[in-house]
Short mmCIF file of C-alpha atoms and ligand atoms in Angstrom, two decimals:
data_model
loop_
_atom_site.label_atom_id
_atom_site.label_comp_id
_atom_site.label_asym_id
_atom_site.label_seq_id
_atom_site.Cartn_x
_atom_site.Cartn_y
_atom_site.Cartn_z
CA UNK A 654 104.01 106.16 123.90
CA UNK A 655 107.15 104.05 124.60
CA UNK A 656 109.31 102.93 121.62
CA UNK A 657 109.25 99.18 121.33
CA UNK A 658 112.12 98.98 118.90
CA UNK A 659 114.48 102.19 118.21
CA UNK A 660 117.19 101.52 114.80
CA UNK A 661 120.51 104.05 114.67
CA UNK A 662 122.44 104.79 112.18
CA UNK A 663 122.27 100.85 110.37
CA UNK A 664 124.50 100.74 107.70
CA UNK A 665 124.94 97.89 105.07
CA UNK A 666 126.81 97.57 102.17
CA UNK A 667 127.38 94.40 99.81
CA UNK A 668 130.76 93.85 97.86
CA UNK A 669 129.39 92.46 94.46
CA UNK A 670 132.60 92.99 92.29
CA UNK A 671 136.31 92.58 93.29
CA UNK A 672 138.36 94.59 91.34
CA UNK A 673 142.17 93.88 90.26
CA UNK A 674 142.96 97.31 89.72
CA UNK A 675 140.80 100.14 91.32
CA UNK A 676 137.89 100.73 93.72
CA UNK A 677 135.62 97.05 94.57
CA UNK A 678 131.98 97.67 93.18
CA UNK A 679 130.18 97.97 96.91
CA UNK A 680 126.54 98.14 96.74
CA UNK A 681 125.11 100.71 99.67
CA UNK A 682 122.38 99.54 100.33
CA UNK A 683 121.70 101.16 103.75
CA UNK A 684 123.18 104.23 104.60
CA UNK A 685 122.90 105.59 107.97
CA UNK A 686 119.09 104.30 108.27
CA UNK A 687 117.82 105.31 111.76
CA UNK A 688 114.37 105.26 112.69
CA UNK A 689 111.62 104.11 115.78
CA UNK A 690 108.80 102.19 116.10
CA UNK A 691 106.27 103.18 119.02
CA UNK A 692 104.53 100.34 121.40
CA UNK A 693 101.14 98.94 119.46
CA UNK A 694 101.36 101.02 116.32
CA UNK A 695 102.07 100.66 112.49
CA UNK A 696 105.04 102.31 111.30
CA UNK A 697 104.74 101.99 107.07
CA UNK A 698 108.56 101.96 105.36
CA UNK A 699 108.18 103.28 101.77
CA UNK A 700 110.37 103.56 98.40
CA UNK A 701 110.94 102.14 95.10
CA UNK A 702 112.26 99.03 94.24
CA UNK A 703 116.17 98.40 94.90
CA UNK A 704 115.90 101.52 97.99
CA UNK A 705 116.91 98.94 100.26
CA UNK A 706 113.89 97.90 102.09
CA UNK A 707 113.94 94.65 102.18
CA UNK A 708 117.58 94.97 103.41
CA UNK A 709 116.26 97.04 106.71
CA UNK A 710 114.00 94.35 107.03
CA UNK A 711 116.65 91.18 107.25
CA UNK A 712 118.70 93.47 109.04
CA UNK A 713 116.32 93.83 111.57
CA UNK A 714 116.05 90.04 111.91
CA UNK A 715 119.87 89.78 112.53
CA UNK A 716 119.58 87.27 109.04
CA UNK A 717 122.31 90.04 107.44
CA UNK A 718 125.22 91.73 109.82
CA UNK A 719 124.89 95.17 108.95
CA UNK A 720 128.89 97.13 108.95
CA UNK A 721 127.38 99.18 112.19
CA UNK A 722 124.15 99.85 113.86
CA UNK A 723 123.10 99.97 117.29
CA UNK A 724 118.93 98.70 117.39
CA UNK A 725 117.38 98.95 120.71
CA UNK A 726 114.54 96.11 121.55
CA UNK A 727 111.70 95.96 124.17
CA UNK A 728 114.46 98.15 126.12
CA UNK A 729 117.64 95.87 125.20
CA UNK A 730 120.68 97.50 123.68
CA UNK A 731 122.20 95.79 120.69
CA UNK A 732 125.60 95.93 118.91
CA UNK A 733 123.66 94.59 115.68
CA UNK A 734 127.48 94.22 114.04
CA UNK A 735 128.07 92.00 116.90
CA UNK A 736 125.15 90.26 117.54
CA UNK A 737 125.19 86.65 119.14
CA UNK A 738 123.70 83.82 118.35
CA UNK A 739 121.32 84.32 121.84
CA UNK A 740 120.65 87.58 120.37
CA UNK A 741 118.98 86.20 117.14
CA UNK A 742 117.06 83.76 119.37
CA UNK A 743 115.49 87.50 121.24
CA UNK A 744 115.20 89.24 117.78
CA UNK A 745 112.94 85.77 116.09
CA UNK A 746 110.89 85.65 119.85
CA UNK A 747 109.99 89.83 119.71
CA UNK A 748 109.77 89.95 115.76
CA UNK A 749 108.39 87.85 113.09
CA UNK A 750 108.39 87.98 109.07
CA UNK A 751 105.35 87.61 107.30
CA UNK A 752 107.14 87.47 103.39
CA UNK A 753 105.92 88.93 99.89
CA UNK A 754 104.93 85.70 98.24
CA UNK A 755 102.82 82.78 99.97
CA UNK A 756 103.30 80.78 97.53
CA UNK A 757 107.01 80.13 98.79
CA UNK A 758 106.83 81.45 102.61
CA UNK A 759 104.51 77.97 103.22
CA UNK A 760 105.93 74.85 103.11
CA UNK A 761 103.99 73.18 100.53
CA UNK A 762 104.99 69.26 102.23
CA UNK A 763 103.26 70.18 105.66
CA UNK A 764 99.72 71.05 106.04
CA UNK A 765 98.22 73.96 107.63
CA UNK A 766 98.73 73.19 110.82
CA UNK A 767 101.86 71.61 110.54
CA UNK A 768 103.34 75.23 109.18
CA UNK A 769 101.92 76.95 111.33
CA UNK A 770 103.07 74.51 114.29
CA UNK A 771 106.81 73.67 113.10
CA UNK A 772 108.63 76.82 114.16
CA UNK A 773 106.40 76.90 117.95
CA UNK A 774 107.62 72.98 118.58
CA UNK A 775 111.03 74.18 117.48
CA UNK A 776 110.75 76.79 120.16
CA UNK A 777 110.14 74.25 122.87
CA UNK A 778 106.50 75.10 123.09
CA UNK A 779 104.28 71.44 123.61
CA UNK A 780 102.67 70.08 120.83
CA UNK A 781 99.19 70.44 122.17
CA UNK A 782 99.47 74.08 123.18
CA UNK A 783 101.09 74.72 119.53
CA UNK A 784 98.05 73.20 118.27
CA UNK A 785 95.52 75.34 120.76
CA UNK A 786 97.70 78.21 118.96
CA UNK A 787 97.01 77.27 115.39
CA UNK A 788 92.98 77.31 115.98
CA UNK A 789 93.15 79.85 117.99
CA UNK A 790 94.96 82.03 115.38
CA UNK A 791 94.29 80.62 112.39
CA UNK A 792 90.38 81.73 113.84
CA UNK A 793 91.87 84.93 114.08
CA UNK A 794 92.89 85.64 110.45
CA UNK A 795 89.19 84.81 109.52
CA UNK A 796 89.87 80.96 108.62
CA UNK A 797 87.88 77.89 109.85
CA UNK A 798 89.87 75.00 111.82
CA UNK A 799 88.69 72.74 108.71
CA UNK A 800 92.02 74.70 106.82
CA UNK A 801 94.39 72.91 108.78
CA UNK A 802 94.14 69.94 107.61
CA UNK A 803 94.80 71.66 104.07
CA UNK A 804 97.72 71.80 101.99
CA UNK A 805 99.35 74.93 100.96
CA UNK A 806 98.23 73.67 97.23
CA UNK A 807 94.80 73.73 97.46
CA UNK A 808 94.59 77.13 99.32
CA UNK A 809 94.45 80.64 97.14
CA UNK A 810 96.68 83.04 97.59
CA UNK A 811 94.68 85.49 99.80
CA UNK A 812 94.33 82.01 101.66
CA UNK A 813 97.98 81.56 102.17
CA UNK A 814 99.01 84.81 103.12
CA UNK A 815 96.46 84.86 105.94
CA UNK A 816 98.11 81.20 106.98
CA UNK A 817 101.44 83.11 106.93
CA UNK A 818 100.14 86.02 109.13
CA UNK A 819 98.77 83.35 111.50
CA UNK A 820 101.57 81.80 111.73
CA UNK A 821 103.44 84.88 112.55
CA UNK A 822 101.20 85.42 114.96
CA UNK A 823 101.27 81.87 116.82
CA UNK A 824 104.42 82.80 117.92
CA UNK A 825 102.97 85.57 120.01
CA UNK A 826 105.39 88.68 119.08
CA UNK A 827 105.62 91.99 119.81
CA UNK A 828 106.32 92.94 116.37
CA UNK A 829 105.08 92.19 112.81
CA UNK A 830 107.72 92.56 109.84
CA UNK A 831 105.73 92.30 107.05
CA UNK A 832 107.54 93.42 103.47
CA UNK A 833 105.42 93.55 100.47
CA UNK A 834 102.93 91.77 102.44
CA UNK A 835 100.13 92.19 99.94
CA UNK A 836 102.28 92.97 96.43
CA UNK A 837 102.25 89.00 95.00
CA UNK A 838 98.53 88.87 95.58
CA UNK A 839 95.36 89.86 93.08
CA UNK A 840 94.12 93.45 93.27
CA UNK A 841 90.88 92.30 94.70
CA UNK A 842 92.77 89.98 97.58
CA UNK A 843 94.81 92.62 98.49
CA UNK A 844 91.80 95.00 100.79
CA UNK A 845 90.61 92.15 102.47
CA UNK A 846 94.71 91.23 103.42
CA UNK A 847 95.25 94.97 103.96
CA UNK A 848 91.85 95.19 106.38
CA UNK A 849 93.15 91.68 108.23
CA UNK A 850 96.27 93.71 109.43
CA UNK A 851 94.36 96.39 110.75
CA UNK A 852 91.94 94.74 112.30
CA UNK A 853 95.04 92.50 114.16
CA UNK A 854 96.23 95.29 115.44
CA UNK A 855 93.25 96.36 116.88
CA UNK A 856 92.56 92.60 118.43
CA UNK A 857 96.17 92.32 119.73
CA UNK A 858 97.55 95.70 119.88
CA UNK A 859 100.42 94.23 118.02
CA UNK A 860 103.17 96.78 116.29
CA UNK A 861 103.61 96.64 112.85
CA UNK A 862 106.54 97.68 110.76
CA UNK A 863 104.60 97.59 107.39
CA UNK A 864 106.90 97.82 103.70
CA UNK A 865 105.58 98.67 100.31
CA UNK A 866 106.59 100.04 97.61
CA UNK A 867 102.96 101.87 97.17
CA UNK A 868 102.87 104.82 98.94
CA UNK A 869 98.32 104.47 98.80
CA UNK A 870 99.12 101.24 100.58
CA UNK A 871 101.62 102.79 103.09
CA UNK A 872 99.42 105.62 103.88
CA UNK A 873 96.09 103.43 104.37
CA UNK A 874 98.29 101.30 106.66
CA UNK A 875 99.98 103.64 108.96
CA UNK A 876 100.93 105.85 111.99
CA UNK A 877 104.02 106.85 110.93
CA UNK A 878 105.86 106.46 107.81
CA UNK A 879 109.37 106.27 107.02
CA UNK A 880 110.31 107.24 102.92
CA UNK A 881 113.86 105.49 102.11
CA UNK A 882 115.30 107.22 98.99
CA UNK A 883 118.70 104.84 98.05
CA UNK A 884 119.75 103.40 100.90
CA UNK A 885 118.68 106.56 102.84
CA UNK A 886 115.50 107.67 105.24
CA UNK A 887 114.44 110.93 103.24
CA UNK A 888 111.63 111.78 105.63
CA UNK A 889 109.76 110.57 108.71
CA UNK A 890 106.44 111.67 110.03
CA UNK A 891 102.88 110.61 111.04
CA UNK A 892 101.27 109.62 107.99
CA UNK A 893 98.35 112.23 107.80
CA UNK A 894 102.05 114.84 108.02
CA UNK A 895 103.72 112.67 104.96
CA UNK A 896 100.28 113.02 103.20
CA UNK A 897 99.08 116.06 103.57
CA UNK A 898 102.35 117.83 104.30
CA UNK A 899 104.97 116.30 102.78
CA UNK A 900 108.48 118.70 102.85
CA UNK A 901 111.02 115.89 100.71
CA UNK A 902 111.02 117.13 97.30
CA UNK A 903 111.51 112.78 96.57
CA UNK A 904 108.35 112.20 98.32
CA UNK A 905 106.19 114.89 97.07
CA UNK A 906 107.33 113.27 93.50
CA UNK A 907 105.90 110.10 94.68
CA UNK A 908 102.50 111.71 96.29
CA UNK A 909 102.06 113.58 93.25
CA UNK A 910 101.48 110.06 91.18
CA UNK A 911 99.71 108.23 94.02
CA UNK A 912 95.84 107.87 93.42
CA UNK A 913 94.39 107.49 97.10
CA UNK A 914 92.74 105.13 98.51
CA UNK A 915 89.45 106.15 100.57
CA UNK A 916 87.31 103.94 102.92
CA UNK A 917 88.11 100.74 103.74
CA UNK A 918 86.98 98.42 101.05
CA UNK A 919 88.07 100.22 97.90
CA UNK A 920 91.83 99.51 97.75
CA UNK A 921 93.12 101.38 94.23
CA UNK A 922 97.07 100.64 94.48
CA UNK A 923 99.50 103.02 92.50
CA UNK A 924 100.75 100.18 89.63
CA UNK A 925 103.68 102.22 88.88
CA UNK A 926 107.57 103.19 89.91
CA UNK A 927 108.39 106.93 90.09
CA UNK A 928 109.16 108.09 86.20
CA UNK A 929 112.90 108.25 86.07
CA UNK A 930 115.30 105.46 87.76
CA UNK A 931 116.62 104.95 90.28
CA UNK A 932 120.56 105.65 90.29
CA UNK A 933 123.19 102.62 90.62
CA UNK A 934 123.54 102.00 94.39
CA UNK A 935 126.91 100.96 93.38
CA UNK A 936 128.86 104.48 93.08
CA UNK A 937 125.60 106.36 94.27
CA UNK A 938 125.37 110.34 93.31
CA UNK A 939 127.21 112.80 95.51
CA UNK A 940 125.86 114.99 98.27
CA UNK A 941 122.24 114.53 98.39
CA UNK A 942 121.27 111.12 97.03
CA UNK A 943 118.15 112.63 95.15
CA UNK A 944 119.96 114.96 93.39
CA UNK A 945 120.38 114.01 89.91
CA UNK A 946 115.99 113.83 90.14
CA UNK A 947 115.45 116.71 92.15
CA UNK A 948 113.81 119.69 90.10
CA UNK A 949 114.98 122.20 93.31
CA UNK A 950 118.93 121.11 93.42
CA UNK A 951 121.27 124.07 93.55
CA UNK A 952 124.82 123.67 93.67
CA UNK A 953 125.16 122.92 96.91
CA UNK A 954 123.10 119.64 96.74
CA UNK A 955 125.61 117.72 95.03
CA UNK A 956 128.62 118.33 97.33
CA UNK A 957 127.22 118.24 100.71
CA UNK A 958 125.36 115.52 102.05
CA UNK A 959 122.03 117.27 103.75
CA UNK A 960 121.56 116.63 107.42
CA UNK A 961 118.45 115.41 108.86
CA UNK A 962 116.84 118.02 110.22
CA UNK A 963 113.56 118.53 112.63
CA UNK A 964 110.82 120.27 111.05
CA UNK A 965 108.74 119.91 113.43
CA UNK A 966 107.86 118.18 116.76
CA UNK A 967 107.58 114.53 114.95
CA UNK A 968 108.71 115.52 111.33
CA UNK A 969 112.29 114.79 110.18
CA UNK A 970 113.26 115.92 106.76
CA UNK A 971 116.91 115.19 104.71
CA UNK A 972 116.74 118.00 102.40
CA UNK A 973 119.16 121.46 102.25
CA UNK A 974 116.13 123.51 101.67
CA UNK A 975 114.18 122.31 104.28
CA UNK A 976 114.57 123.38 107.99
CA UNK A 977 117.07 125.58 107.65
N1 ADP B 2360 122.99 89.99 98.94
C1 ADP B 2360 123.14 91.04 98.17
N2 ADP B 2360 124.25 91.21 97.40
C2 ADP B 2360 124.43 92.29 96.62
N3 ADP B 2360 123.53 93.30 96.52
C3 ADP B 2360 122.41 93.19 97.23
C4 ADP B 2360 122.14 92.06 98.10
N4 ADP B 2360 120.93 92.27 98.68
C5 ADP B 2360 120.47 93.44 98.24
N5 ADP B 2360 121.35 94.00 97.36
C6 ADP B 2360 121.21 95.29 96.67
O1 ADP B 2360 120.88 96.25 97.67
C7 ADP B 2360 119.96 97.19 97.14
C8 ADP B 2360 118.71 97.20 97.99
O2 ADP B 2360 118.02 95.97 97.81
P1 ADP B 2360 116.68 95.61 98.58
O3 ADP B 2360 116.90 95.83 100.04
O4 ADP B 2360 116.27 94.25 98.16
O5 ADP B 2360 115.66 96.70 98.02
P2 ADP B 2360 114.08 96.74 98.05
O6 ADP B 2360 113.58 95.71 99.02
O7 ADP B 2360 113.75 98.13 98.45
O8 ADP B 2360 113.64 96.46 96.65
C9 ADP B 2360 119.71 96.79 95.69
O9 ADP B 2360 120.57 97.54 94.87
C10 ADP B 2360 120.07 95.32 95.68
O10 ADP B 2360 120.49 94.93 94.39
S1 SF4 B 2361 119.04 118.50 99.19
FE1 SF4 B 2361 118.89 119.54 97.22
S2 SF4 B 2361 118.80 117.90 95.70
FE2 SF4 B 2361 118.37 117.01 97.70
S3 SF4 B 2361 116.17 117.03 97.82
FE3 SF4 B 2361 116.88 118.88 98.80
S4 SF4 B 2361 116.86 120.45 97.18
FE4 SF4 B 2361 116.71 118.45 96.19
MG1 MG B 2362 112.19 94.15 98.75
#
């Protein structure tokens, strides 16, 4: 398989205190983030709140400059520190967001079809084809044509989040960004969202970069799976490796509290963080990130910052003890 989109070494931090005397409070938020997404599959990005996902995410988008970070789309090179305005326009036609809450991704002045058609007429596309796209899509997510006449109001929010998917989808990318996709929504919304994703993929072979917090989500959800730890991608593999083999001491911590979720109707999500919290991204701990938490931390751990190392053919582990 050929990698549609291939992320190096991103880094982002955010200055949110300038100090007279002393070191500026930075936030870092990304740190050395690399990671690839292959042609027509799901990659899931997992990790507790405040680990810096949704950062990746606008990063991705060009919304945020990262301070370096090289991202490589549909086989263009980027300099994403450097990125051009007729860069963003390539990064919004190849990707699109669908957000964590529909109730403020829609705009609730415009019908159905108006949101779904207002960014495709911005893109130059004619306003009947933009409205052949709506049906067409809006059939896709499992909705009738009599929604678009609908406002935002009157739909639920399973309703809503399937408008935002279509709308994604209208403008006919070659990648889904969808962060928290199914988190805002009721327990019993969130299979039949989860099982519309899936079954998009199938339909349009679209890729998917998938982000939750709930590792029972993640897994149910993907090919591969990415676990950010602070700022930091602690381990990548094929899901069924992360599941059933995982080598991170930060993600067994999170299996080990993850109920699972079998067949596809019965959705049980894991309503919890991991037990203790995270650190302050601000002056984050030495050496390995993790170890402050880490029951296996030797001396070592805290002085040296653990390289990522192959464990295997498509495994990739940050972790002293592993590998080595
Ligand atoms: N604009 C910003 N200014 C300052 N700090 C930020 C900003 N955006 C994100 N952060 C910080 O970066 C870290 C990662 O945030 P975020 O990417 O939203 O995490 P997640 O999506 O995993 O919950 C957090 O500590 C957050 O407070
Ligand atoms: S590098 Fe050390 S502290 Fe970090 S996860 Fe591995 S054993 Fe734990
Ligand atoms: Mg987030």
């Amino acid at each position: 398989m050929s990698h549609i989109l291939e992320v190096s070494d991103f880094c982002k931090s955010f200055l949110v205190k300038k100090r007279l005397l002393g070191e500026n409070d930075v936030v870092s938020a990304v740190n050395h983030v690399s990671f690839h997404l292959e042609e027509g599959e799901v990659l899931g990005i997992v990790g507790e709140s405040g680990c810096g996902k949704s950062t990746v995410a606008r990063l991705l988008l060009g919304s945020i400059r990262p301070d370096q970070g090289v991202m490589r789309l549909c086989g263009k090179e980027y300099d994403m520190a450097r990125v051009k305005s007729q860069d963003l326009a390539d990064f919004r036609r190849a990707m699109q967001m669908v957000f964590q809450n529909p109730y403020s991704s829609l705009n609730p002045k415009m019908n159905v079809l108006q949101n779904i058609t207002f960014g495709l007429t911005a893109n130059h596309i004619p306003k009947e084809e933009a409205s052949e796209r709506a049906r067409r899509y809006l059939d896709a997510v499992g909705m009738q044509s009599s929604y678009l006449n609908k406002f935002p109001n009157s739909l639920s929010g399973g309703q809503r989040q399937r408008v935002a998917v279509a709308r994604a989808l209208a403008m006919e990318p070659r990648i889904i960004l969808a962060d928290e996709p199914v988190s805002a929504l009721d327990k019993s919304v969130q299979a039949q969202v989860l099982n519309l994703f899936q079954d998009l993929r199938e339909q349009f072979g679209i890729s998917v970069i998938f982000i939750s917090h709930d590792l029972s989500v993640v897994e149910y959800m993907s090919d591969h799976i990415a676990v950010l730890y602070l700022g930091e991608v602690i381990e990548y593999s094929t899901a069924e490796e992360i599941c059933q083999s995982p080598q991170h001491p930060y993600t067994r911590e999170l299996l080990s509290s993850v109920p699972q979720i079998s067949g596809s109707a019965h959705l049980r999500t894991a309503e919890r963080e991991p037990p203790i919290e995270l650190p302050s991204p601000i002056r984050p701990p030495s050496g390995c990130r993790y170890h402050p938490r880490c029951p296996y931390r030797t001396e070592r751990c805290a002085q040296e910052v653990p390289p990522s190392t192959a464990v295997g053919p498509d495994h990739i582990v940050k972790c002293h003890l592993c590998g080595n």
